[in-house]
Short mmCIF file of C-alpha atoms and ligand atoms in Angstrom, two decimals:
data_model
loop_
_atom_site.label_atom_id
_atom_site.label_comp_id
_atom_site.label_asym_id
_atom_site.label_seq_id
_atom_site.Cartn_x
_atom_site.Cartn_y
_atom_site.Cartn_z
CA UNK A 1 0.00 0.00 0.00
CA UNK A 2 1.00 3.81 -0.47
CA UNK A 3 1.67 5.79 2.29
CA UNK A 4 -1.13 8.27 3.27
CA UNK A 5 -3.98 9.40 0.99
CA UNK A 6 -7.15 10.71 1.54
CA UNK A 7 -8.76 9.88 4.82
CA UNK A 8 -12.21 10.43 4.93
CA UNK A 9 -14.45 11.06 8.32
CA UNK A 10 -17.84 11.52 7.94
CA UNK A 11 -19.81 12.36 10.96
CA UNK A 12 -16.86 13.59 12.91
CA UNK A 13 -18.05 16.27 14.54
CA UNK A 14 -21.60 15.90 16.68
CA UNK A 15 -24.45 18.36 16.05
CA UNK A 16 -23.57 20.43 19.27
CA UNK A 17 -19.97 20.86 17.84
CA UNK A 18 -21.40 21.63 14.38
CA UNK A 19 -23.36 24.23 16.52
CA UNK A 20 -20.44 25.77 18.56
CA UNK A 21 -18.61 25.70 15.40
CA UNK A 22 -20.83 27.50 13.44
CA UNK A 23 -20.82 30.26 16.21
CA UNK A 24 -17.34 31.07 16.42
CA UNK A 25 -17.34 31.09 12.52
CA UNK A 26 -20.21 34.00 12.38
CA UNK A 27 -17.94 36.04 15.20
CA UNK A 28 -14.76 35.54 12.64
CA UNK A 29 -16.66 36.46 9.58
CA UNK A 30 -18.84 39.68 11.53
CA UNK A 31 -14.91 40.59 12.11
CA UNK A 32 -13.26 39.48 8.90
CA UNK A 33 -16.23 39.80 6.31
CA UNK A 34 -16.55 37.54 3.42
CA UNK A 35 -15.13 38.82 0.51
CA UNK A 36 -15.95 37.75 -3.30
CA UNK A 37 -12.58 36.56 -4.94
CA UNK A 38 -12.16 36.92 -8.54
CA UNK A 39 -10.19 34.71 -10.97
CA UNK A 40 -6.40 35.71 -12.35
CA UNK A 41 -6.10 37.94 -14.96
CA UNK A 42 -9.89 38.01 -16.19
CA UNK A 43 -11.26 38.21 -13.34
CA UNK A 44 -14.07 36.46 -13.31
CA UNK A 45 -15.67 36.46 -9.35
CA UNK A 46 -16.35 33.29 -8.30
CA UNK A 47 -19.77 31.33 -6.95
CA UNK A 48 -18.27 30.88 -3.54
CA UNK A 49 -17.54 33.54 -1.15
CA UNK A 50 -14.84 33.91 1.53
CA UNK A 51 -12.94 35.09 4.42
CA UNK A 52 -9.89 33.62 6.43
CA UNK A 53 -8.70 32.90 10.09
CA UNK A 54 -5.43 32.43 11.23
CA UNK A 55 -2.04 34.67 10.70
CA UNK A 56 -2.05 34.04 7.22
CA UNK A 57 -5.39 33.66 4.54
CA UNK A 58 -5.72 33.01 0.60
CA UNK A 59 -6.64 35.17 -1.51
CA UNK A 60 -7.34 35.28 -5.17
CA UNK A 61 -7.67 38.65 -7.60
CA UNK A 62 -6.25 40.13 -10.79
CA UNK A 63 -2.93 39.67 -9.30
CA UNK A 64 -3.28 36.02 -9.03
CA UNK A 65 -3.73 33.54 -6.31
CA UNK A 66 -1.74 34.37 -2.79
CA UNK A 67 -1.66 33.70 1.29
CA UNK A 68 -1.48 37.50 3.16
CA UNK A 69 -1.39 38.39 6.27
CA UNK A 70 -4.63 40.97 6.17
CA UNK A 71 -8.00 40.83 4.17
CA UNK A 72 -8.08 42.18 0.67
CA UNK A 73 -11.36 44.65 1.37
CA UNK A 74 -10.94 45.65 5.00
CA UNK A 75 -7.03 45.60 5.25
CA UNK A 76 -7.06 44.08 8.50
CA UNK A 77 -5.13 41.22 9.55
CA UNK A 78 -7.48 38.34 9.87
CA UNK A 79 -8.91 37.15 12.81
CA UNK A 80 -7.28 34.69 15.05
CA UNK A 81 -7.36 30.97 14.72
CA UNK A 82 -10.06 29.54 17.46
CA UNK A 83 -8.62 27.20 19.58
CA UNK A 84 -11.05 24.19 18.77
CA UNK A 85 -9.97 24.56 15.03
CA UNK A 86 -6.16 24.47 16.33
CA UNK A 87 -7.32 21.21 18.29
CA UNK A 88 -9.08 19.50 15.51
CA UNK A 89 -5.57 19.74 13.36
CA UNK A 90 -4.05 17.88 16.31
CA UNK A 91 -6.05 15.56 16.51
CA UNK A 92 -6.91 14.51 13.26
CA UNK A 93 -3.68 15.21 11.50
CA UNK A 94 -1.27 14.77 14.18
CA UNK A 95 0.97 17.72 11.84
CA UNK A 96 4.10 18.38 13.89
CA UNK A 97 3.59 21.82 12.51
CA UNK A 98 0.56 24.13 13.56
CA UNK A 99 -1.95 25.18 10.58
CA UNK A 100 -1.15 29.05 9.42
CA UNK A 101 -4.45 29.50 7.64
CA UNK A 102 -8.22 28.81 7.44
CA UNK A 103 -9.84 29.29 4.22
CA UNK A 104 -13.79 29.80 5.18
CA UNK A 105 -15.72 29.11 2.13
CA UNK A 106 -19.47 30.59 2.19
CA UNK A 107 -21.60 28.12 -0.80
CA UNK A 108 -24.80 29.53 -1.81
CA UNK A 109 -27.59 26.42 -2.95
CA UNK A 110 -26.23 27.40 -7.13
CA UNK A 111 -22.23 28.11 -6.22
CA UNK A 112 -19.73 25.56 -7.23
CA UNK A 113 -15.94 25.02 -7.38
CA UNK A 114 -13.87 23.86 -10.15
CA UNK A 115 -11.76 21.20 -10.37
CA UNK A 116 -8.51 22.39 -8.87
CA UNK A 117 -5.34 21.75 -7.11
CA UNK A 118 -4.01 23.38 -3.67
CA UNK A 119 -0.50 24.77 -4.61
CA UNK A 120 -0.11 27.94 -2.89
CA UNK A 121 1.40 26.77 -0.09
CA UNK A 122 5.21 25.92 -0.22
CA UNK A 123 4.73 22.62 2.53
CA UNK A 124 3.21 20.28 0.39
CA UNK A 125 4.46 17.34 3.56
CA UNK A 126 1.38 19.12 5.68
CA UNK A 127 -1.92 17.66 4.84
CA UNK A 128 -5.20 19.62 3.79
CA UNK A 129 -7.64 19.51 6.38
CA UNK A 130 -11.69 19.86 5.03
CA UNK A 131 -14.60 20.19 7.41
CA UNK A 132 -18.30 20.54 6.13
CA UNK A 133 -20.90 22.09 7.73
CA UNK A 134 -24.45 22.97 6.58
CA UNK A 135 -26.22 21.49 3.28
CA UNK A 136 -24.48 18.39 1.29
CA UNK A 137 -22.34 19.01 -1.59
CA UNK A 138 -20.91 16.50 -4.59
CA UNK A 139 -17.42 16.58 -4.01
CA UNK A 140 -14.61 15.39 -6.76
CA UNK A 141 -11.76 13.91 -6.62
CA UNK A 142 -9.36 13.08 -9.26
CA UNK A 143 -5.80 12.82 -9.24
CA UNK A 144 -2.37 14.74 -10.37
CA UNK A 145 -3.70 15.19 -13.44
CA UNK A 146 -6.29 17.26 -14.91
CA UNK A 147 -7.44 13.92 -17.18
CA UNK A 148 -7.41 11.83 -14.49
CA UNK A 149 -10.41 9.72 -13.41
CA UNK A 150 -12.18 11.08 -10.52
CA UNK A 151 -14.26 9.55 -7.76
CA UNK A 152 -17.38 11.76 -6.20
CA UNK A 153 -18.16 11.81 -2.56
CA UNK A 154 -21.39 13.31 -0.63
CA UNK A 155 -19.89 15.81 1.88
CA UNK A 156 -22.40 15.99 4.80
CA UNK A 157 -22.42 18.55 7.99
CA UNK A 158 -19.97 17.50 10.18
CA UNK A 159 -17.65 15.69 7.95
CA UNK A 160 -13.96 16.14 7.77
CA UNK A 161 -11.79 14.92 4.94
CA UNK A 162 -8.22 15.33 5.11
CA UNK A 163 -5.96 15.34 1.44
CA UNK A 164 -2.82 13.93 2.34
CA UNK A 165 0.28 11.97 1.03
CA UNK A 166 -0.49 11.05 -2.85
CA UNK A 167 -3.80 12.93 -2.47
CA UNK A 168 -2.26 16.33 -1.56
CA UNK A 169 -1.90 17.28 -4.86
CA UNK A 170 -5.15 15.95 -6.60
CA UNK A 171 -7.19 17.20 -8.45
CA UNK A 172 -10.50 18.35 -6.39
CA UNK A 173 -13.87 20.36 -6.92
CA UNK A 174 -17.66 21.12 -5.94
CA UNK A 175 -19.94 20.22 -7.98
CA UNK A 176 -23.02 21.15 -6.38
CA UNK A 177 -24.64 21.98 -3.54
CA UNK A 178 -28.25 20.00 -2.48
CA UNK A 179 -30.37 22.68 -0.87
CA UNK A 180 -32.27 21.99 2.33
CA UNK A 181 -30.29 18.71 3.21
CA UNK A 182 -29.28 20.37 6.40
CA UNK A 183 -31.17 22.23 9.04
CA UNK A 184 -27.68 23.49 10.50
CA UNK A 185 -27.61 26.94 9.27
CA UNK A 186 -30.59 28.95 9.28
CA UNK A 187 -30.48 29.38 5.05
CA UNK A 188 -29.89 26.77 2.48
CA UNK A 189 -26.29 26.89 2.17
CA UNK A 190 -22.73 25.34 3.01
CA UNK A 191 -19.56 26.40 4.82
CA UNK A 192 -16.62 24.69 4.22
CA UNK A 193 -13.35 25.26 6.11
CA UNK A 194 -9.81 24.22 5.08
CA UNK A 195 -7.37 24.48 7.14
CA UNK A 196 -3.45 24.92 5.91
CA UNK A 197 0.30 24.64 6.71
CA UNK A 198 1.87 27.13 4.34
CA UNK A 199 5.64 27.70 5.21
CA UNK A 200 7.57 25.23 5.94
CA UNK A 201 9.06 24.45 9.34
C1 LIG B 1 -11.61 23.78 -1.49
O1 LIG B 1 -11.12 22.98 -2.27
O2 LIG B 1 -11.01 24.79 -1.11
C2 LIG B 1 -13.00 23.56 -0.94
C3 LIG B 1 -13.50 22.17 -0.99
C4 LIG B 1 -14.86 22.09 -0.36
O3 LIG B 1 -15.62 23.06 -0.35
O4 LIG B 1 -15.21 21.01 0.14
FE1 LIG B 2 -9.02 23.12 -2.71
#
């Protein structure tokens, strides 16, 4: 067998964590708003919204796609990592290094994410952490390659995924959201979180 890949948890966090959750991500995003991103060079926005936690957050514009240290719209650095997100990493990843950002990603019922890979970061050795809270979505996953076959997954509230080893750099995407599959937030919707090592050591 190959070393690490991608190790899926569904369920993993309880309805009263989903709750808590949820909470401290409305106090990040009431501080650190979320912000449309729009593609390189055409700029294009894209479906899903975001905002960031942690001393670093990604960013995509005109410019290109980046990790900074403050949001693009307000200019201020972004809001501290919560502890229980800090604590998940441990536990699930077992990282020797701590994550340096949290990508929140705000899904409407009609946004969607292309297939893509997570390269932005120069420690590809730290995994990808993925939690899902709120309505399902039809996750992808191929591999290295753009033409590679991919396998699709129902991402439920609560579930964390975590891309790792020969997985860390496949291919991955939303295809779709399924409105009203979770009573979690109080509109149809999804928030996904992915937390990231960026530099290394
Ligand atoms: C991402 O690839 O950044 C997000 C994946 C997801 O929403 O599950
Ligand atoms: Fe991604």
């Amino acid at each position: 067998m190959g070393g690490a890949h991608l190790q899926y948890l569904p369920g993993y966090l309880d309805e009263i964590a989903q709750k808590a959750l949820l909470e401290e991500i409305r106090c990040l995003v009431d501080r650190a708003p979320l912000f449309t991103p729009t593609m390189p060079r055409w700029g294009r926005p894209f479906s899903v919204r975001m905002s960031n936690c942690g001393p670093l957050g990604w960013v995509s514009d005109k410019s290109g796609y980046r990790y900074q240290p403050t949001h693009p719209v307000t200019g201020e650095p972004w809001p501290a990592m919560p502890q229980s997100l800090l604590d998940l990493w441990d536990a699930t990843t077992g990282y020797k290094y701590p994550p340096q950002a949290c990508l929140i990603n705000y899904y409407s019922p009609d946004a969607k994410m292309g297939l893509h890979v997570d390269r932005d970061e120069e420690d590809f050795d730290a995994p990808i952490l993925s939690l899902s809270l709120g309505d399902d979505a039809r996750f992808r996953l191929g591999g290295r390659e753009r033409s590679d076959p991919t396998q699709s997954f129902i991402l439920r509230s609560g579930d964390i995924f975590i891309l790792d080893g020969e997985d860390r750099l496949a291919y991955h995407g939303i295809d779709r959201i399924y409105p009203g599959t979770s009573l979690l937030l109080e509109e149809p919707g999804r928030i996904n979180l992915t937390m990231r090592r960026v530099s290394k050591g």
